[in-house]
Amino acid sequence: MFDTNDTTDTDHTHDGHGPGDVGPVMSAAVRRIAPVWKLEDFVAVNPYLGMVDLDVADAAALLHRAAGARSTAPIRHRLQQLDDGIITRQDVADALSGALRHSAVDVDGFLAEARSSGELEGVRPALTLTSCAEAPGGLDLDRFMVERLGAWASAFHDDGQASWRSAVRGEGIFASWRAEALVDRTPDLMGLRGFRAAVAELPADHASAATSVLSDAGLSAELLELYFQALLLSVPGWSAVAARMDWEAGLRGGEEDHLLQWLAVLVCWDHAASAAAGTPTSVETWRGRLADRARHAPTELSIALVLQDARDRAARRELARRLETADRAAPSVAIDVRAQVVCCIDVRAEVLRRHLEHVAPDVETLGFAGFFGAAIEVVPLGHDHAVAQCPALVAPAHTLHESLGDPDRADHAVRSRRLRHQLRAAWKQFRTGAVSCYGFVSPVGLLYAPKLVSDAAGLTRPVPAPGTAELPRWAAPGLTPAPDGRVAEVPLDARVAIAAGALRGMSLTEGLAPLLVLVGHGASTVNNPHAAALECGACGGHGGATNARVVAAILNDPEVRAELAQRGIEVPPGTHVVAGVHDTTTDQVTLLDLERIPATHRDAVERLGSDLHAAASRVVVERAHRFAPTARDAADEARRRSRDWAQVRPEWGLAGCRAFVAASRARTRGLDLGGQTFLHSYDWRRDDDLAVLEQIMSAPMVVASWITLQYYASTVDPELFGAGDKTMHNVVGRMGVLEGCGGDLRVGLAQQSVRDGSVLQHEPLRLSVMIEAPTAAIDAVVDRNQAVAQLVTNGWVLLHAIDPEDGRVLGRASDGAWAPVACGPVGSDLSASDSEGELAA
Amino acid sequence: MERVHAVGVLIAPLGFLVAAAVATTAKGVRPTGAIRSVRLGSWIGLAVAVTSCIAVATGGAVRTPLLGAEGLGLSVRLDPLSVVIFTMISVLAVVILRFSVSYLDGDARQGLFLSRLARTIAAVQVLVLSANLAMLVVAWVLTSLALHQLLVFHPERPRAVLAARKKFVAARLGDLLLVIAAAVLYRSVGTGQLDAIFDEATAGSVASLPLAVAAGCLVAAAMLKSAMFPTHGWLVEVMETPTPVSALLHAGVLNAGPYLVMLTTPIIAQVSGAGVALVLVGGTTAALASMARITQPSVKVALGYSSAGHMGFSLMLCGLGLLPAAVLHLVAHSFYKAHAFLSSGSVVDEARASHVPTPQRLGSPVRLALGAAMAVAIYVPSAFVWGVRPDSEPALFVLGAVLVLATTQLVAAVTDSDGPFVAWLGGAVLALVVTSLFFAFEATMHTLLHDLVPDVDAGRAQLAAAGAVTVGFGIVLVQQLRAPSRRDSERRQAWRIHLRNGLYANALFDRLVMWLWRPLDRRRVTATPTGRSTPTSQPALTTAARY
């Protein structure tokens, strides 16, 4: 990491005054920022995405230096777990001898140090130029910067809230900010006299502006990068929005520089504000502070990292022990499988699968990414904007149009929707118009009294459900992405590719049961800005029913089956594929497109439907334990939550996620994994060229790590990476939330999503990945995929192999060596999780 | 008409106070006792409100005899005005408290929050029921003190504290003005009973100077309470506290300004300057705030500006002597705004449903004029049907003009679009429904309140002021109608930036408050160099009792 070299020396050797120096450092700095998606399609993002080329400890050090971030659970908490026997001394010893650097090598010495240590100080360091300036009139300049830049950014990124747009659009971030800064009188009025004049002197081009500002500072590349990181992380939310614009350009194959422009804005603000602050700012003081901070390496951080690593080791040891013992106890799958049910890998599906297998032992369940391999986008009926139904890592390959079977009826519905939308838009202008709002409230306002009461009682929704909004009532039930059970909008070869990819990915190229059910999942919540976070992440934060229906239609397509047969994948003529959807909020499972079921399969489908119903009613009871006890029936309570407009926890989402298992179900069948484990079906014997394994490790495993790390970061540093308190959320620009009236956009998950009062529902752990395959196969994939290699070798996920022969779990150290992780039984008889045990208490 | 048992209506605020006391003692997560007590309190309040509605509807207005000395003390009035507002607050209390039970679930300070909400509701109810100056002043001050506690529910949030301080400055200034008005009136009339004061004032037996001072102070106090420009800054920033507080504040507490004006109309109506001030300040705030509103990118700040505008509009109606219309507007706004705040998370659902192509706006003056003509063509016959002659009363003409401007916005948005003709029909039908509802509700309110409200005719000065405001509204409307089809010039862009910043009144208010609190803050300065959270908002992991 950063050397603590003398800054003046580097100035001379690298010609730190030269304008060429700033640009590359800026480019390097912006790569560290992870993107954030709009609320409409809010998907989990690994907040450390830009740091995966560093190992966990280096990233934690960097984040701490630049932003005072915490990257682990508190030391005190981990020590408590040590006392409680959840972490063993052996875990600590292993962690000490592992890749993490710490001076103490013997466990006793380390623990003595840990027990006498305080917690890591989480205070943001003062690294800006303005923090060295004398602020006029008691103004907190750093906070003022976040407020003012937030005010501009809110208007610039506004996606339809303000009807009078007040930020210059279309000329890029820097030009728009500069235009506003020349007009906005606030800094001058708040005592920063001359702020506008200072901005006016800046070059209009972002790169030259940043360079000209920093040319006299004489900062080495190291200090520059620290300064840039500190700036970007002082407004992590708006930085992430700019990063997403770059990301989307990248998905389209282009390259754009929104985040670079944003960094230039931050640099220029800092410069102009300190120039306007009145008293001359001492550049030497500033450089000194940066240099001090670059050397900053608190021992609390390294202690906390070792303890975090020890806890991760304990968790994986426990999981490995259970997997190894379960193998012996697993009930064998019935030979005559009545139906195969494929669920999403989502941790919530684990609960459903477990209960379904319990009520229907002759049903086999499988796990596969919930978009079922169809990278599609769907244009809702009458809309002009496609919704991506695939993971954020993937660009949609095909565009489908939602429709009704009958074209005339569809036309009618489209016309009706557009007319209603036009009138609703006119009504909204009337309601919010600068003059018309006064003519609106007197006659219409009173009608909100009954609406207020019925919305509060959960009888109505504040606004119509978006999927069917503005459609005539008769049209809603017939909406389908696959009219007539066909997906004609995707060419045949692409359909065949989707079908083959899905069957291979599920290891279902042979042995198909008469009934194959694809169960996507979605959530139903009301008045919840973060609704998308509870939906299917593999479907881009949208409901998974669409993908299930599309892929089911493709797999039932006779043309596709014929082509598949030519490629050696035999779908038996007696196999029918049905789509279904699991509502994770109410825990209801519904089978879809039932009118297309052939007569031969009706009984089987009906029977499976009642099995799913029975399983779901057990799921809802199990999940109710995570909420406060209530006298109500669990299913009623879940329904009530899903309709309550004041509900901040309609469901727990993926809170608690901690492991990813890619194996045959025989390895996990019968185990209660507590809804904390992503389960992907994988049979290494059918994967000769390791294409499926590489696919699993480079896509579903990465997505699982994103989700886990998002929960991790929102828990360990809710200020920097969490979305704050839901009760103060204020939706800005219809695309994100502020906490309160302004400032930075909040990213990540809200407190309410990870904790319940003071009790955490999510224990911050790194993802333990368990793959049933020979270690050589796994090594081969790690070697040929750089993104996977980074995650694994830098410790962002903990990679394990389940030995296909004896079922033993081997862990992969960062040097690539494999060793068993479950070293004998440990005195812990807890069920799936230790924290769950605590929660029950 | 003095019936002692009407004092029973005080059971409602008393119930909330008891509930608040119980809730304060309930500590920790999911305080069942607190939840039950406020729930019970809110249902009792609603029952009392409904009973008092029935009582007033059947038995007429009631005022209880004074409990106190020297003409000051406890006295309750139940008349159509107070009962309407009282019932509205009771309904809002049920909804808002119910909302808070789910919304703050899991918060360790939920009991305290519910307690503070209940206290504030109790204070507002007492304010509304006051029939004596002393009771009115005390309830007025307590309302804002109780609210202050809610605004700083998260005292570690610097912006919340700053906004609350701004509110504190405005509120104490308002308190002072109200106290002066009360003292002047008490000295002149010799009693604190409002009825007696109003009788004397209408009879003309109060000297003109004290009357003018009292009216001026009352109007100014109301303006400060209701965040009139340029003191609106705090209102658009108090979303630094949980949403139910915003709902209660905007729907239940902000109203106190217009309510004070309505209540003391017999005094204010005697002083024409007061009416002119109400029309000018109210009208200006209405125009500026609603323009600032449509430049706001965040939903809650937009709602904040909207509230300031609606309070301004209500005060303007009061100034014009249109009390029934003002009461209707106030009550309608309360329900609308409470719903808007509580449902503010739904804008994301709206965004998801918004990707439907809409017809192009043409910006054609002819089509826009056609829209305006349709609005007039709907208004004039409707007025005739409802038997209203706008030309008979100039103040009503102003109100009618605002409605026509509003429906013009509705109809012209359709006629100026390149859409199907059937949309024109839809727009016209909506405008007809709105216009009919307008007359129906205005007529109802007039029937309810006409014998309560002194027949005040707006003076020529008020009308001139209202005329100016209406012309201003017209200009704003034209700007807004033309905006969707017009390229933004640099000057217009600059004005929008100024508007988004509330014309910087807030920045100046910030400086004032920072200067006022400087001595205090300097003492509290900590070693923490910058503002990444104060210790209390540090990642709660360290403070978590359990992990």
PDB file of C-alpha atoms in Angstrom, chain A residues 435-625:
ATOM      1  CA  VAL A 435     -51.342  27.930  -9.334  1.00  0.00           C
ATOM      2  CA  SER A 436     -53.596  24.989  -9.921  1.00  0.00           C
ATOM      3  CA  CYS A 437     -52.643  23.300  -6.647  1.00  0.00           C
ATOM      4  CA  TYR A 438     -54.822  25.890  -4.895  1.00  0.00           C
ATOM      5  CA  GLY A 439     -57.752  25.075  -7.117  1.00  0.00           C
ATOM      6  CA  PHE A 440     -57.083  21.388  -6.573  1.00  0.00           C
ATOM      7  CA  VAL A 441     -57.040  21.257  -2.808  1.00  0.00           C
ATOM      8  CA  SER A 442     -60.346  22.970  -2.015  1.00  0.00           C
ATOM      9  CA  PRO A 443     -62.578  20.690  -4.084  1.00  0.00           C
ATOM     10  CA  VAL A 444     -60.548  17.475  -4.102  1.00  0.00           C
ATOM     11  CA  GLY A 445     -58.563  17.544  -0.848  1.00  0.00           C
ATOM     12  CA  LEU A 446     -61.446  16.319   1.270  1.00  0.00           C
ATOM     13  CA  LEU A 447     -61.627  13.129  -0.771  1.00  0.00           C
ATOM     14  CA  TYR A 448     -58.264  12.251   0.745  1.00  0.00           C
ATOM     15  CA  ALA A 449     -59.923  11.758   4.124  1.00  0.00           C
ATOM     16  CA  PRO A 450     -61.549   8.427   3.175  1.00  0.00           C
ATOM     17  CA  LYS A 451     -58.443   7.473   1.193  1.00  0.00           C
ATOM     18  CA  LEU A 452     -56.264   8.199   4.200  1.00  0.00           C
ATOM     19  CA  VAL A 453     -58.377   5.879   6.309  1.00  0.00           C
ATOM     20  CA  SER A 454     -58.596   3.047   3.789  1.00  0.00           C
ATOM     21  CA  ASP A 455     -54.885   3.197   2.956  1.00  0.00           C
ATOM     22  CA  ALA A 456     -54.090   3.160   6.668  1.00  0.00           C
ATOM     23  CA  ALA A 457     -56.306   0.128   7.134  1.00  0.00           C
ATOM     24  CA  GLY A 458     -54.528  -1.667   4.295  1.00  0.00           C
ATOM     25  CA  LEU A 459     -57.703  -1.914   2.224  1.00  0.00           C
ATOM     26  CA  THR A 460     -56.249   0.129  -0.629  1.00  0.00           C
ATOM     27  CA  ARG A 461     -52.811   1.013  -1.937  1.00  0.00           C
ATOM     28  CA  PRO A 462     -51.658   4.648  -1.970  1.00  0.00           C
ATOM     29  CA  VAL A 463     -50.968   4.317  -5.686  1.00  0.00           C
ATOM     30  CA  PRO A 464     -51.918   1.467  -8.031  1.00  0.00           C
ATOM     31  CA  ALA A 465     -49.530  -1.480  -8.316  1.00  0.00           C
ATOM     32  CA  PRO A 466     -47.151  -0.492 -11.128  1.00  0.00           C
ATOM     33  CA  GLY A 467     -47.518  -3.723 -13.077  1.00  0.00           C
ATOM     34  CA  THR A 468     -51.195  -3.188 -13.774  1.00  0.00           C
ATOM     35  CA  ALA A 469     -51.497   0.556 -13.199  1.00  0.00           C
ATOM     36  CA  GLU A 470     -53.702   2.406 -15.694  1.00  0.00           C
ATOM     37  CA  LEU A 471     -54.766  -0.811 -17.402  1.00  0.00           C
ATOM     38  CA  PRO A 472     -58.438  -1.665 -17.683  1.00  0.00           C
ATOM     39  CA  ARG A 473     -59.396  -4.238 -15.108  1.00  0.00           C
ATOM     40  CA  TRP A 474     -60.167  -6.948 -17.673  1.00  0.00           C
ATOM     41  CA  ALA A 475     -56.693  -6.733 -19.156  1.00  0.00           C
ATOM     42  CA  ALA A 476     -54.619  -7.384 -16.036  1.00  0.00           C
ATOM     43  CA  PRO A 477     -55.084 -11.162 -15.687  1.00  0.00           C
ATOM     44  CA  GLY A 478     -54.189 -11.853 -19.315  1.00  0.00           C
ATOM     45  CA  LEU A 479     -50.806 -10.071 -19.311  1.00  0.00           C
ATOM     46  CA  THR A 480     -48.035 -12.353 -20.467  1.00  0.00           C
ATOM     47  CA  PRO A 481     -44.475 -12.130 -21.753  1.00  0.00           C
ATOM     48  CA  ALA A 482     -45.077 -15.303 -23.769  1.00  0.00           C
ATOM     49  CA  PRO A 483     -48.374 -15.008 -25.663  1.00  0.00           C
ATOM     50  CA  ASP A 484     -49.871 -18.335 -26.704  1.00  0.00           C
ATOM     51  CA  GLY A 485     -47.135 -20.063 -24.779  1.00  0.00           C
ATOM     52  CA  ARG A 486     -44.556 -19.017 -27.362  1.00  0.00           C
ATOM     53  CA  VAL A 487     -41.588 -16.700 -27.263  1.00  0.00           C
ATOM     54  CA  ALA A 488     -41.558 -15.705 -30.896  1.00  0.00           C
ATOM     55  CA  GLU A 489     -39.575 -12.526 -30.297  1.00  0.00           C
ATOM     56  CA  VAL A 490     -36.443 -14.530 -29.554  1.00  0.00           C
ATOM     57  CA  PRO A 491     -35.021 -16.289 -32.627  1.00  0.00           C
ATOM     58  CA  LEU A 492     -35.011 -20.060 -32.576  1.00  0.00           C
ATOM     59  CA  ASP A 493     -31.270 -20.519 -32.180  1.00  0.00           C
ATOM     60  CA  ALA A 494     -31.257 -18.110 -29.257  1.00  0.00           C
ATOM     61  CA  ARG A 495     -34.189 -19.957 -27.693  1.00  0.00           C
ATOM     62  CA  VAL A 496     -32.326 -23.207 -28.077  1.00  0.00           C
ATOM     63  CA  ALA A 497     -29.240 -21.630 -26.532  1.00  0.00           C
ATOM     64  CA  ILE A 498     -31.280 -20.419 -23.548  1.00  0.00           C
ATOM     65  CA  ALA A 499     -32.864 -23.844 -23.129  1.00  0.00           C
ATOM     66  CA  ALA A 500     -29.580 -25.694 -23.418  1.00  0.00           C
ATOM     67  CA  GLY A 501     -27.830 -23.249 -21.094  1.00  0.00           C
ATOM     68  CA  ALA A 502     -30.548 -23.593 -18.487  1.00  0.00           C
ATOM     69  CA  LEU A 503     -30.654 -27.391 -18.608  1.00  0.00           C
ATOM     70  CA  ARG A 504     -26.865 -27.674 -18.516  1.00  0.00           C
ATOM     71  CA  GLY A 505     -26.599 -25.096 -15.777  1.00  0.00           C
ATOM     72  CA  MET A 506     -29.126 -27.015 -13.694  1.00  0.00           C
ATOM     73  CA  SER A 507     -27.323 -30.289 -14.459  1.00  0.00           C
ATOM     74  CA  LEU A 508     -30.615 -31.498 -15.936  1.00  0.00           C
ATOM     75  CA  THR A 509     -29.450 -32.644 -19.350  1.00  0.00           C
ATOM     76  CA  GLU A 510     -30.840 -36.042 -18.494  1.00  0.00           C
ATOM     77  CA  GLY A 511     -33.186 -37.571 -15.962  1.00  0.00           C
ATOM     78  CA  LEU A 512     -36.002 -35.076 -16.407  1.00  0.00           C
ATOM     79  CA  ALA A 513     -39.133 -35.867 -14.434  1.00  0.00           C
ATOM     80  CA  PRO A 514     -42.589 -35.704 -16.054  1.00  0.00           C
ATOM     81  CA  LEU A 515     -43.123 -32.340 -14.424  1.00  0.00           C
ATOM     82  CA  LEU A 516     -40.513 -29.592 -14.276  1.00  0.00           C
ATOM     83  CA  VAL A 517     -41.524 -26.483 -12.353  1.00  0.00           C
ATOM     84  CA  LEU A 518     -39.579 -23.243 -12.541  1.00  0.00           C
ATOM     85  CA  VAL A 519     -40.342 -21.133  -9.488  1.00  0.00           C
ATOM     86  CA  GLY A 520     -39.274 -17.507  -9.712  1.00  0.00           C
ATOM     87  CA  HIS A 521     -39.778 -15.178  -6.797  1.00  0.00           C
ATOM     88  CA  GLY A 522     -40.986 -11.689  -6.096  1.00  0.00           C
ATOM     89  CA  ALA A 523     -42.108  -9.618  -3.143  1.00  0.00           C
ATOM     90  CA  SER A 524     -45.274  -7.673  -2.505  1.00  0.00           C
ATOM     91  CA  THR A 525     -44.922  -4.535  -0.463  1.00  0.00           C
ATOM     92  CA  VAL A 526     -46.655  -1.176  -0.314  1.00  0.00           C
ATOM     93  CA  ASN A 527     -45.246   2.335  -0.108  1.00  0.00           C
ATOM     94  CA  ASN A 528     -41.739   0.941   0.101  1.00  0.00           C
ATOM     95  CA  PRO A 529     -39.074   2.857  -1.823  1.00  0.00           C
ATOM     96  CA  HIS A 530     -36.737  -0.107  -1.486  1.00  0.00           C
ATOM     97  CA  ALA A 531     -39.270  -2.643  -2.765  1.00  0.00           C
ATOM     98  CA  ALA A 532     -36.898  -3.764  -5.509  1.00  0.00           C
ATOM     99  CA  ALA A 533     -34.314  -4.848  -2.934  1.00  0.00           C
ATOM    100  CA  LEU A 534     -36.722  -7.582  -1.841  1.00  0.00           C
ATOM    101  CA  GLU A 535     -37.440  -8.817  -5.356  1.00  0.00           C
ATOM    102  CA  CYS A 536     -35.325 -11.222  -7.368  1.00  0.00           C
ATOM    103  CA  GLY A 537     -31.800  -9.839  -7.726  1.00  0.00           C
ATOM    104  CA  ALA A 538     -31.055 -12.219 -10.593  1.00  0.00           C
ATOM    105  CA  CYS A 539     -33.959 -10.580 -12.431  1.00  0.00           C
ATOM    106  CA  GLY A 540     -32.504  -7.107 -11.973  1.00  0.00           C
ATOM    107  CA  GLY A 541     -34.537  -6.320  -8.870  1.00  0.00           C
ATOM    108  CA  HIS A 542     -37.842  -7.298 -10.473  1.00  0.00           C
ATOM    109  CA  GLY A 543     -40.307 -10.115 -10.028  1.00  0.00           C
ATOM    110  CA  GLY A 544     -39.053 -13.472 -11.269  1.00  0.00           C
ATOM    111  CA  ALA A 545     -42.395 -14.705 -12.609  1.00  0.00           C
ATOM    112  CA  THR A 546     -41.658 -13.234 -16.044  1.00  0.00           C
ATOM    113  CA  ASN A 547     -38.468 -15.204 -16.532  1.00  0.00           C
ATOM    114  CA  ALA A 548     -40.033 -18.400 -15.234  1.00  0.00           C
ATOM    115  CA  ARG A 549     -42.880 -18.061 -17.734  1.00  0.00           C
ATOM    116  CA  VAL A 550     -40.566 -17.253 -20.632  1.00  0.00           C
ATOM    117  CA  VAL A 551     -38.171 -20.121 -19.972  1.00  0.00           C
ATOM    118  CA  ALA A 552     -41.011 -22.565 -19.321  1.00  0.00           C
ATOM    119  CA  ALA A 553     -42.530 -21.599 -22.672  1.00  0.00           C
ATOM    120  CA  ILE A 554     -39.169 -22.056 -24.384  1.00  0.00           C
ATOM    121  CA  LEU A 555     -38.658 -25.473 -22.835  1.00  0.00           C
ATOM    122  CA  ASN A 556     -42.144 -26.576 -23.889  1.00  0.00           C
ATOM    123  CA  ASP A 557     -41.586 -25.357 -27.443  1.00  0.00           C
ATOM    124  CA  PRO A 558     -41.523 -28.443 -29.767  1.00  0.00           C
ATOM    125  CA  GLU A 559     -39.149 -26.718 -32.192  1.00  0.00           C
ATOM    126  CA  VAL A 560     -36.726 -26.039 -29.370  1.00  0.00           C
ATOM    127  CA  ARG A 561     -36.975 -29.602 -28.117  1.00  0.00           C
ATOM    128  CA  ALA A 562     -36.227 -30.926 -31.588  1.00  0.00           C
ATOM    129  CA  GLU A 563     -33.117 -28.772 -31.851  1.00  0.00           C
ATOM    130  CA  LEU A 564     -32.065 -29.772 -28.364  1.00  0.00           C
ATOM    131  CA  ALA A 565     -32.326 -33.429 -29.292  1.00  0.00           C
ATOM    132  CA  GLN A 566     -29.931 -32.822 -32.171  1.00  0.00           C
ATOM    133  CA  ARG A 567     -27.462 -31.401 -29.658  1.00  0.00           C
ATOM    134  CA  GLY A 568     -27.761 -34.458 -27.505  1.00  0.00           C
ATOM    135  CA  ILE A 569     -30.109 -33.063 -24.873  1.00  0.00           C
ATOM    136  CA  GLU A 570     -33.202 -35.203 -24.735  1.00  0.00           C
ATOM    137  CA  VAL A 571     -36.291 -33.630 -23.236  1.00  0.00           C
ATOM    138  CA  PRO A 572     -38.701 -36.537 -22.895  1.00  0.00           C
ATOM    139  CA  PRO A 573     -41.995 -35.949 -24.704  1.00  0.00           C
ATOM    140  CA  GLY A 574     -43.792 -36.739 -21.480  1.00  0.00           C
ATOM    141  CA  THR A 575     -42.134 -33.842 -19.646  1.00  0.00           C
ATOM    142  CA  HIS A 576     -44.068 -30.628 -19.248  1.00  0.00           C
ATOM    143  CA  VAL A 577     -42.597 -27.428 -17.848  1.00  0.00           C
ATOM    144  CA  VAL A 578     -44.668 -25.158 -15.627  1.00  0.00           C
ATOM    145  CA  ALA A 579     -43.835 -21.696 -14.309  1.00  0.00           C
ATOM    146  CA  GLY A 580     -44.541 -20.588 -10.784  1.00  0.00           C
ATOM    147  CA  VAL A 581     -43.820 -17.719  -8.473  1.00  0.00           C
ATOM    148  CA  HIS A 582     -42.991 -17.553  -4.790  1.00  0.00           C
ATOM    149  CA  ASP A 583     -44.096 -14.384  -3.052  1.00  0.00           C
ATOM    150  CA  THR A 584     -41.423 -14.062  -0.398  1.00  0.00           C
ATOM    151  CA  THR A 585     -43.373 -11.513   1.629  1.00  0.00           C
ATOM    152  CA  THR A 586     -46.557 -13.517   2.071  1.00  0.00           C
ATOM    153  CA  ASP A 587     -44.982 -16.915   1.327  1.00  0.00           C
ATOM    154  CA  GLN A 588     -47.557 -17.912  -1.189  1.00  0.00           C
ATOM    155  CA  VAL A 589     -46.559 -20.019  -4.167  1.00  0.00           C
ATOM    156  CA  THR A 590     -48.663 -19.727  -7.298  1.00  0.00           C
ATOM    157  CA  LEU A 591     -48.382 -21.822 -10.439  1.00  0.00           C
ATOM    158  CA  LEU A 592     -48.891 -19.824 -13.616  1.00  0.00           C
ATOM    159  CA  ASP A 593     -50.331 -20.301 -17.104  1.00  0.00           C
ATOM    160  CA  LEU A 594     -52.376 -23.234 -15.874  1.00  0.00           C
ATOM    161  CA  GLU A 595     -54.664 -23.049 -18.896  1.00  0.00           C
ATOM    162  CA  ARG A 596     -51.796 -24.354 -21.041  1.00  0.00           C
ATOM    163  CA  ILE A 597     -51.253 -27.517 -19.057  1.00  0.00           C
ATOM    164  CA  PRO A 598     -51.972 -30.562 -21.216  1.00  0.00           C
ATOM    165  CA  ALA A 599     -54.694 -32.849 -19.943  1.00  0.00           C
ATOM    166  CA  THR A 600     -52.101 -35.535 -19.264  1.00  0.00           C
ATOM    167  CA  HIS A 601     -50.396 -33.378 -16.640  1.00  0.00           C
ATOM    168  CA  ARG A 602     -53.352 -31.733 -14.948  1.00  0.00           C
ATOM    169  CA  ASP A 603     -53.510 -34.120 -12.029  1.00  0.00           C
ATOM    170  CA  ALA A 604     -49.777 -33.996 -11.457  1.00  0.00           C
ATOM    171  CA  VAL A 605     -49.802 -30.200 -11.515  1.00  0.00           C
ATOM    172  CA  GLU A 606     -52.737 -30.038  -9.180  1.00  0.00           C
ATOM    173  CA  ARG A 607     -51.052 -32.385  -6.753  1.00  0.00           C
ATOM    174  CA  LEU A 608     -47.836 -30.442  -6.860  1.00  0.00           C
ATOM    175  CA  GLY A 609     -49.783 -27.214  -6.365  1.00  0.00           C
ATOM    176  CA  SER A 610     -51.203 -28.529  -3.118  1.00  0.00           C
ATOM    177  CA  ASP A 611     -47.746 -29.741  -2.041  1.00  0.00           C
ATOM    178  CA  LEU A 612     -46.366 -26.280  -2.673  1.00  0.00           C
ATOM    179  CA  HIS A 613     -49.217 -24.786  -0.733  1.00  0.00           C
ATOM    180  CA  ALA A 614     -48.555 -27.102   2.194  1.00  0.00           C
ATOM    181  CA  ALA A 615     -44.841 -26.322   2.075  1.00  0.00           C
ATOM    182  CA  ALA A 616     -45.453 -22.577   1.877  1.00  0.00           C
ATOM    183  CA  SER A 617     -47.673 -22.619   4.926  1.00  0.00           C
ATOM    184  CA  ARG A 618     -44.820 -24.236   6.848  1.00  0.00           C
ATOM    185  CA  VAL A 619     -42.371 -21.653   5.474  1.00  0.00           C
ATOM    186  CA  VAL A 620     -44.471 -18.748   6.683  1.00  0.00           C
ATOM    187  CA  VAL A 621     -44.500 -20.198  10.186  1.00  0.00           C
ATOM    188  CA  GLU A 622     -40.735 -20.682  10.199  1.00  0.00           C
ATOM    189  CA  ARG A 623     -40.110 -17.154   8.955  1.00  0.00           C
ATOM    190  CA  ALA A 624     -42.531 -15.658  11.461  1.00  0.00           C
ATOM    191  CA  HIS A 625     -40.027 -16.552  14.194  1.00  0.00           C
TER     192      HIS A 625
END
